[in-house]
């Protein structure tokens, strides 16, 4: 079974920019596209296959038909037809709201849904672009409430100037905000539970203040203070570079200038491949040939045993899978 491509779900948003369409090489009349959902099993916003034998299938329909062949035995046992990851490209023209996501326990108790742990890989950044992640000092729940009330929350958050290649891992409970000038690839648990803590007093397109969840967030925040909230990784070309390994996903970076093979034997999971620079061709062990370029995303079935990636000049990709759970 060959790797699958899906129609991107483009999301015009209040803070969205103008980079996603050109980055992906697609034409659209939409403006201020803040997000492109590349692979989504979120109800009401499911990805749809865009070519081949399964053209028009929703992701959940595809899993229902192909089961372990598509997602892997352990993944199908744990999640059924729910696809466990959501991957996006995000283009921020303005600062996004300051927010936090609850962990699985709290989110299931309150909403009957998964929590959200996620990661950001900075694909590109304007001069002066920045992100916020974690507290800059020890803060108590009571101090958090006071900072929100007097509009000084940003003063106690860590603010990072960023450039292409920067990496942030955001476990559930970490206060964070994507800010103006950043273009990122985001990998996260499938969840739409977000607590918006502070939004700089902005209003929506109808002039109404955007809903805040300040009180709900109080119990969801992890108040642990860390000296650094960035994720550091060794740089390298033409090899696998591990970025994040957590209970929800394992993500690696490949910056390729020559052919490279990925052995998937014994990996009981699908593999998501996001093209984040350049272009190339991917060959699987069944002889299928699939093109991949910047801005495209592939879903490689769990039944695939190996991939050979041949860049055309250069190709940079992110891969993500579910870690094995016996």
Short mmCIF file of C-alpha atoms in Angstrom, two decimals:
data_model
loop_
_atom_site.label_atom_id
_atom_site.label_comp_id
_atom_site.label_asym_id
_atom_site.label_seq_id
_atom_site.Cartn_x
_atom_site.Cartn_y
_atom_site.Cartn_z
CA UNK A 1 0.00 0.00 0.00
CA UNK A 2 1.49 3.34 -1.09
CA UNK A 3 1.87 6.45 1.10
CA UNK A 4 -1.19 8.71 1.13
CA UNK A 5 -1.64 12.42 0.52
CA UNK A 6 -4.52 14.45 1.95
CA UNK A 7 -6.20 17.75 1.14
CA UNK A 8 -4.91 20.46 3.47
CA UNK A 9 -7.52 22.08 5.70
CA UNK A 10 -6.78 25.81 5.48
CA UNK A 11 -7.89 27.94 8.44
CA UNK A 12 -8.30 31.72 7.99
CA UNK A 13 -7.77 33.23 11.44
CA UNK A 14 -7.69 36.63 13.09
CA UNK A 15 -3.92 36.45 13.54
CA UNK A 16 -3.09 34.52 10.34
CA UNK A 17 -0.47 35.58 7.81
CA UNK A 18 0.11 35.23 4.07
CA UNK A 19 2.87 32.61 3.87
CA UNK A 20 1.14 29.23 3.94
CA UNK A 21 -0.26 29.16 0.38
CA UNK A 22 3.03 30.20 -1.23
CA UNK A 23 5.02 27.86 1.03
CA UNK A 24 2.80 24.96 -0.02
CA UNK A 25 2.70 26.06 -3.65
CA UNK A 26 -1.10 26.17 -3.84
CA UNK A 27 -3.59 28.73 -5.15
CA UNK A 28 -6.41 29.99 -2.93
CA UNK A 29 -8.58 33.07 -2.50
CA UNK A 30 -8.44 32.71 1.29
CA UNK A 31 -6.63 35.43 3.22
CA UNK A 32 -4.95 35.47 6.62
CA UNK A 33 -4.46 31.70 6.67
CA UNK A 34 -3.17 30.98 10.15
CA UNK A 35 -3.09 27.20 9.98
CA UNK A 36 -2.94 24.39 7.47
CA UNK A 37 -4.13 21.17 9.09
CA UNK A 38 -2.08 18.61 7.24
CA UNK A 39 -3.37 15.46 8.88
CA UNK A 40 -6.35 15.60 11.21
CA UNK A 41 -8.79 13.16 12.77
CA UNK A 42 -10.60 15.91 14.69
CA UNK A 43 -14.36 15.50 14.35
CA UNK A 44 -15.74 18.12 11.98
CA UNK A 45 -12.29 18.77 10.52
CA UNK A 46 -11.13 15.38 9.27
CA UNK A 47 -8.51 15.05 6.59
CA UNK A 48 -9.64 13.59 3.25
CA UNK A 49 -7.47 11.54 0.89
CA UNK A 50 -6.80 13.47 -2.32
CA UNK A 51 -5.64 10.80 -4.78
CA UNK A 52 -5.34 7.12 -5.57
CA UNK A 53 -7.62 4.20 -4.70
CA UNK A 54 -8.90 5.90 -1.54
CA UNK A 55 -9.56 9.34 -3.01
CA UNK A 56 -12.36 11.01 -1.02
CA UNK A 57 -12.06 8.82 2.07
CA UNK A 58 -12.09 10.56 5.44
CA UNK A 59 -9.25 9.54 7.73
CA UNK A 60 -11.55 7.69 10.15
CA UNK A 61 -13.17 5.82 7.23
CA UNK A 62 -9.74 4.83 6.00
CA UNK A 63 -8.75 3.48 9.43
CA UNK A 64 -12.07 1.60 9.72
CA UNK A 65 -11.35 -0.15 6.43
CA UNK A 66 -7.61 -0.78 6.70
CA UNK A 67 -7.22 -1.06 10.49
CA UNK A 68 -3.78 -2.37 11.57
CA UNK A 69 -2.46 -2.23 8.02
CA UNK A 70 -2.68 1.54 8.15
CA UNK A 71 -2.01 2.49 11.77
CA UNK A 72 -0.36 -0.59 13.37
CA UNK A 73 -1.62 -3.26 15.76
CA UNK A 74 -0.89 -1.48 19.05
CA UNK A 75 -2.13 1.88 17.74
CA UNK A 76 -5.41 0.35 16.51
CA UNK A 77 -5.85 -1.47 19.83
CA UNK A 78 -5.41 1.78 21.78
CA UNK A 79 -7.20 4.29 19.57
CA UNK A 80 -9.54 2.39 17.23
CA UNK A 81 -10.60 4.65 14.35
CA UNK A 82 -9.42 7.80 16.14
CA UNK A 83 -6.22 9.11 14.58
CA UNK A 84 -4.01 10.02 17.56
CA UNK A 85 -1.97 12.90 16.10
CA UNK A 86 -2.77 16.26 14.54
CA UNK A 87 -0.06 17.97 12.47
CA UNK A 88 -0.15 21.54 11.19
CA UNK A 89 1.76 24.37 9.62
CA UNK A 90 1.16 27.63 11.50
CA UNK A 91 1.84 31.16 10.22
CA UNK A 92 1.48 33.91 12.83
CA UNK A 93 1.15 37.47 11.54
CA UNK A 94 0.18 38.63 15.05
CA UNK A 95 0.74 37.26 18.54
CA UNK A 96 -1.57 34.38 19.39
CA UNK A 97 -3.34 34.32 22.74
CA UNK A 98 -1.53 33.05 25.81
CA UNK A 99 -2.91 29.60 26.49
CA UNK A 100 -2.47 26.25 28.16
CA UNK A 101 -3.74 22.72 27.50
CA UNK A 102 -4.88 20.36 30.25
CA UNK A 103 -3.34 16.93 30.67
CA UNK A 104 -5.20 13.72 29.82
CA UNK A 105 -6.59 13.18 33.32
CA UNK A 106 -8.05 16.66 33.73
CA UNK A 107 -9.26 16.94 30.14
CA UNK A 108 -11.05 13.58 30.26
CA UNK A 109 -12.64 14.49 33.59
CA UNK A 110 -13.89 17.87 32.36
CA UNK A 111 -14.45 17.32 28.64
CA UNK A 112 -14.30 13.58 27.94
CA UNK A 113 -11.39 14.22 25.56
CA UNK A 114 -7.63 13.78 25.42
CA UNK A 115 -5.34 16.45 26.75
CA UNK A 116 -2.74 18.03 24.54
CA UNK A 117 1.02 17.66 24.55
CA UNK A 118 2.66 19.22 21.51
CA UNK A 119 5.91 20.35 19.91
CA UNK A 120 6.94 23.25 17.69
CA UNK A 121 9.66 23.13 15.06
CA UNK A 122 10.43 26.61 13.72
CA UNK A 123 10.48 26.32 9.92
CA UNK A 124 11.09 30.03 9.33
CA UNK A 125 11.07 33.26 11.31
CA UNK A 126 11.01 36.95 10.50
CA UNK A 127 13.58 39.24 12.05
CA UNK A 128 12.59 39.79 15.68
CA UNK A 129 10.17 36.83 15.75
CA UNK A 130 9.60 35.31 19.17
CA UNK A 131 7.70 32.69 21.15
CA UNK A 132 6.62 32.43 24.75
CA UNK A 133 7.04 29.21 26.71
CA UNK A 134 6.95 28.70 30.47
CA UNK A 135 7.35 31.08 33.40
CA UNK A 136 10.36 33.34 33.83
CA UNK A 137 10.17 33.00 37.62
CA UNK A 138 8.42 30.88 40.21
CA UNK A 139 4.71 31.76 40.17
CA UNK A 140 1.97 30.51 42.47
CA UNK A 141 -1.65 29.95 41.37
CA UNK A 142 -2.65 33.06 43.31
CA UNK A 143 0.08 35.16 41.67
CA UNK A 144 -1.01 33.83 38.27
CA UNK A 145 -4.55 35.11 38.88
CA UNK A 146 -3.23 38.49 39.95
CA UNK A 147 -1.02 38.85 36.87
CA UNK A 148 -3.97 38.03 34.60
CA UNK A 149 -6.21 40.52 36.41
CA UNK A 150 -3.73 43.40 36.18
CA UNK A 151 -2.62 42.58 32.59
CA UNK A 152 0.98 41.76 33.54
CA UNK A 153 1.04 38.06 32.67
CA UNK A 154 3.57 38.56 29.87
CA UNK A 155 6.01 39.98 32.41
CA UNK A 156 6.35 36.58 34.09
CA UNK A 157 6.56 34.45 30.95
CA UNK A 158 9.80 33.39 29.26
CA UNK A 159 10.13 35.09 25.87
CA UNK A 160 12.47 33.59 23.26
CA UNK A 161 13.72 35.18 20.07
CA UNK A 162 13.63 32.39 17.50
CA UNK A 163 15.10 31.42 14.15
CA UNK A 164 14.67 28.50 11.74
CA UNK A 165 15.49 25.17 13.36
CA UNK A 166 14.56 26.13 16.92
CA UNK A 167 12.60 23.50 18.81
CA UNK A 168 10.15 23.64 21.69
CA UNK A 169 8.52 20.70 23.46
CA UNK A 170 5.30 21.68 25.26
CA UNK A 171 3.95 19.09 27.67
CA UNK A 172 0.36 19.60 28.76
CA UNK A 173 0.24 22.23 31.48
CA UNK A 174 2.92 24.56 30.09
CA UNK A 175 1.76 28.13 29.47
CA UNK A 176 2.74 29.26 25.97
CA UNK A 177 2.06 31.52 23.00
CA UNK A 178 3.11 31.54 19.37
CA UNK A 179 4.01 35.12 18.48
CA UNK A 180 4.24 37.34 15.42
CA UNK A 181 6.67 36.44 12.65
CA UNK A 182 6.93 32.73 13.34
CA UNK A 183 6.21 29.93 10.85
CA UNK A 184 6.18 26.56 12.55
CA UNK A 185 5.37 22.89 12.11
CA UNK A 186 3.31 21.65 15.04
CA UNK A 187 2.85 18.02 16.07
CA UNK A 188 0.32 17.36 18.83
CA UNK A 189 -2.07 14.90 20.39
CA UNK A 190 -5.44 14.88 18.66
CA UNK A 191 -7.34 17.28 20.88
CA UNK A 192 -9.17 20.57 20.51
CA UNK A 193 -9.13 21.43 24.23
CA UNK A 194 -7.43 24.79 24.69
CA UNK A 195 -7.72 27.22 27.61
CA UNK A 196 -7.21 30.79 26.45
CA UNK A 197 -5.75 32.68 29.40
CA UNK A 198 -5.09 36.14 28.01
CA UNK A 199 -5.65 37.77 24.62
CA UNK A 200 -4.27 41.31 25.01
CA UNK A 201 -7.79 42.77 25.10
CA UNK A 202 -8.48 41.93 21.45
CA UNK A 203 -11.93 41.48 19.93
CA UNK A 204 -13.20 39.10 17.27
CA UNK A 205 -14.43 40.05 13.79
CA UNK A 206 -17.78 41.11 15.32
CA UNK A 207 -16.12 43.40 17.86
CA UNK A 208 -16.73 41.09 20.82
CA UNK A 209 -14.03 40.18 23.34
CA UNK A 210 -12.73 36.67 22.73
CA UNK A 211 -13.72 34.12 25.35
CA UNK A 212 -11.15 33.52 28.10
CA UNK A 213 -10.78 30.45 30.30
CA UNK A 214 -8.66 31.98 33.04
CA UNK A 215 -10.26 30.05 35.91
CA UNK A 216 -10.25 26.69 34.12
CA UNK A 217 -6.59 27.22 33.29
CA UNK A 218 -5.63 27.77 36.92
CA UNK A 219 -5.85 24.06 37.74
CA UNK A 220 -4.44 22.98 34.37
CA UNK A 221 -1.16 24.92 34.61
CA UNK A 222 2.07 23.22 35.61
CA UNK A 223 3.72 25.87 37.79
CA UNK A 224 7.13 24.16 37.80
CA UNK A 225 9.84 26.71 37.03
CA UNK A 226 12.65 25.64 34.68
CA UNK A 227 15.78 27.58 33.72
CA UNK A 228 15.24 26.85 30.02
CA UNK A 229 12.14 25.68 28.13
CA UNK A 230 13.78 25.16 24.74
CA UNK A 231 14.48 21.65 23.47
CA UNK A 232 18.04 21.18 22.30
CA UNK A 233 19.19 18.64 19.74
CA UNK A 234 22.43 17.82 17.88
CA UNK A 235 22.68 19.24 14.37
CA UNK A 236 23.51 16.85 11.56
CA UNK A 237 22.98 16.16 7.85
CA UNK A 238 22.15 12.98 5.95
CA UNK A 239 21.13 11.09 9.08
CA UNK A 240 18.27 10.81 11.53
CA UNK A 241 18.26 13.49 14.23
CA UNK A 242 15.90 12.70 17.09
CA UNK A 243 13.95 15.77 18.17
CA UNK A 244 11.30 14.55 20.63
CA UNK A 245 10.48 11.18 22.17
CA UNK A 246 7.52 11.23 24.54
CA UNK A 247 4.59 8.90 25.34
CA UNK A 248 2.49 10.53 22.59
CA UNK A 249 4.83 10.81 19.61
CA UNK A 250 8.37 10.29 18.41
CA UNK A 251 9.58 12.96 15.98
CA UNK A 252 12.82 13.06 13.98
CA UNK A 253 14.44 15.48 11.53
CA UNK A 254 16.20 14.47 8.31
CA UNK A 255 18.17 17.15 6.44
CA UNK A 256 19.18 15.29 3.30
CA UNK A 257 21.50 16.06 0.42
CA UNK A 258 21.97 12.44 -0.62
CA UNK A 259 19.78 9.30 -0.71
CA UNK A 260 18.86 7.89 2.67
CA UNK A 261 17.02 4.77 3.83
CA UNK A 262 14.68 4.46 6.81
CA UNK A 263 14.18 0.99 8.26
CA UNK A 264 10.63 0.58 9.59
CA UNK A 265 10.79 -3.13 10.33
CA UNK A 266 9.38 -3.68 13.81
CA UNK A 267 7.85 -0.17 14.00
CA UNK A 268 4.24 -0.92 14.86
CA UNK A 269 2.90 2.49 13.82
CA UNK A 270 2.12 4.66 10.84
CA UNK A 271 4.72 7.27 9.91
CA UNK A 272 3.87 10.89 9.14
CA UNK A 273 6.33 12.62 6.80
CA UNK A 274 6.19 16.43 6.58
CA UNK A 275 8.19 18.13 3.83
CA UNK A 276 9.65 21.29 5.35
CA UNK A 277 12.19 22.21 2.66
CA UNK A 278 13.24 21.19 -0.85
CA UNK A 279 11.82 18.26 -2.77
CA UNK A 280 12.47 14.62 -3.58
CA UNK A 281 11.02 11.18 -4.20
CA UNK A 282 10.22 8.46 -1.68
CA UNK A 283 10.34 4.77 -2.62
CA UNK A 284 8.82 2.10 -0.35
CA UNK A 285 9.57 -1.62 -0.10
CA UNK A 286 6.61 -2.46 -2.37
CA UNK A 287 8.08 -0.42 -5.22
CA UNK A 288 5.73 2.55 -4.89
CA UNK A 289 7.18 5.92 -5.86
CA UNK A 290 5.79 9.08 -4.22
CA UNK A 291 6.91 12.66 -4.79
CA UNK A 292 7.30 14.98 -1.82
CA UNK A 293 8.04 18.68 -1.72
CA UNK A 294 8.08 21.48 0.77
CA UNK A 295 4.65 21.98 2.33
CA UNK A 296 3.36 18.46 1.58
CA UNK A 297 2.61 15.75 4.12
CA UNK A 298 2.46 11.97 3.63
CA UNK A 299 0.93 9.23 5.74
CA UNK A 300 3.03 6.08 5.40
CA UNK A 301 1.07 2.93 6.33
CA UNK A 302 2.27 0.81 9.24
CA UNK A 303 2.60 -2.18 6.88
CA UNK A 304 5.50 -0.43 5.11
CA UNK A 305 8.84 -1.98 6.06
CA UNK A 306 11.30 0.52 4.60
CA UNK A 307 11.61 3.82 2.77
CA UNK A 308 14.33 5.13 0.49
CA UNK A 309 14.38 8.89 0.19
CA UNK A 310 16.08 10.47 -2.81
CA UNK A 311 16.34 14.25 -2.60
CA UNK A 312 16.32 16.38 -5.74
CA UNK A 313 19.10 18.69 -4.65
CA UNK A 314 18.06 18.76 -1.01
CA UNK A 315 15.08 17.66 1.06
CA UNK A 316 14.31 18.37 4.69
CA UNK A 317 11.58 16.35 6.42
CA UNK A 318 10.05 15.75 9.82
CA UNK A 319 8.80 12.26 10.64
CA UNK A 320 6.41 11.39 13.48
CA UNK A 321 5.04 8.10 14.77
CA UNK A 322 3.41 6.63 17.85
CA UNK A 323 5.78 4.91 20.30
CA UNK A 324 5.14 1.22 20.88
CA UNK A 325 3.06 0.32 23.93
CA UNK A 326 2.78 -3.42 24.68
#
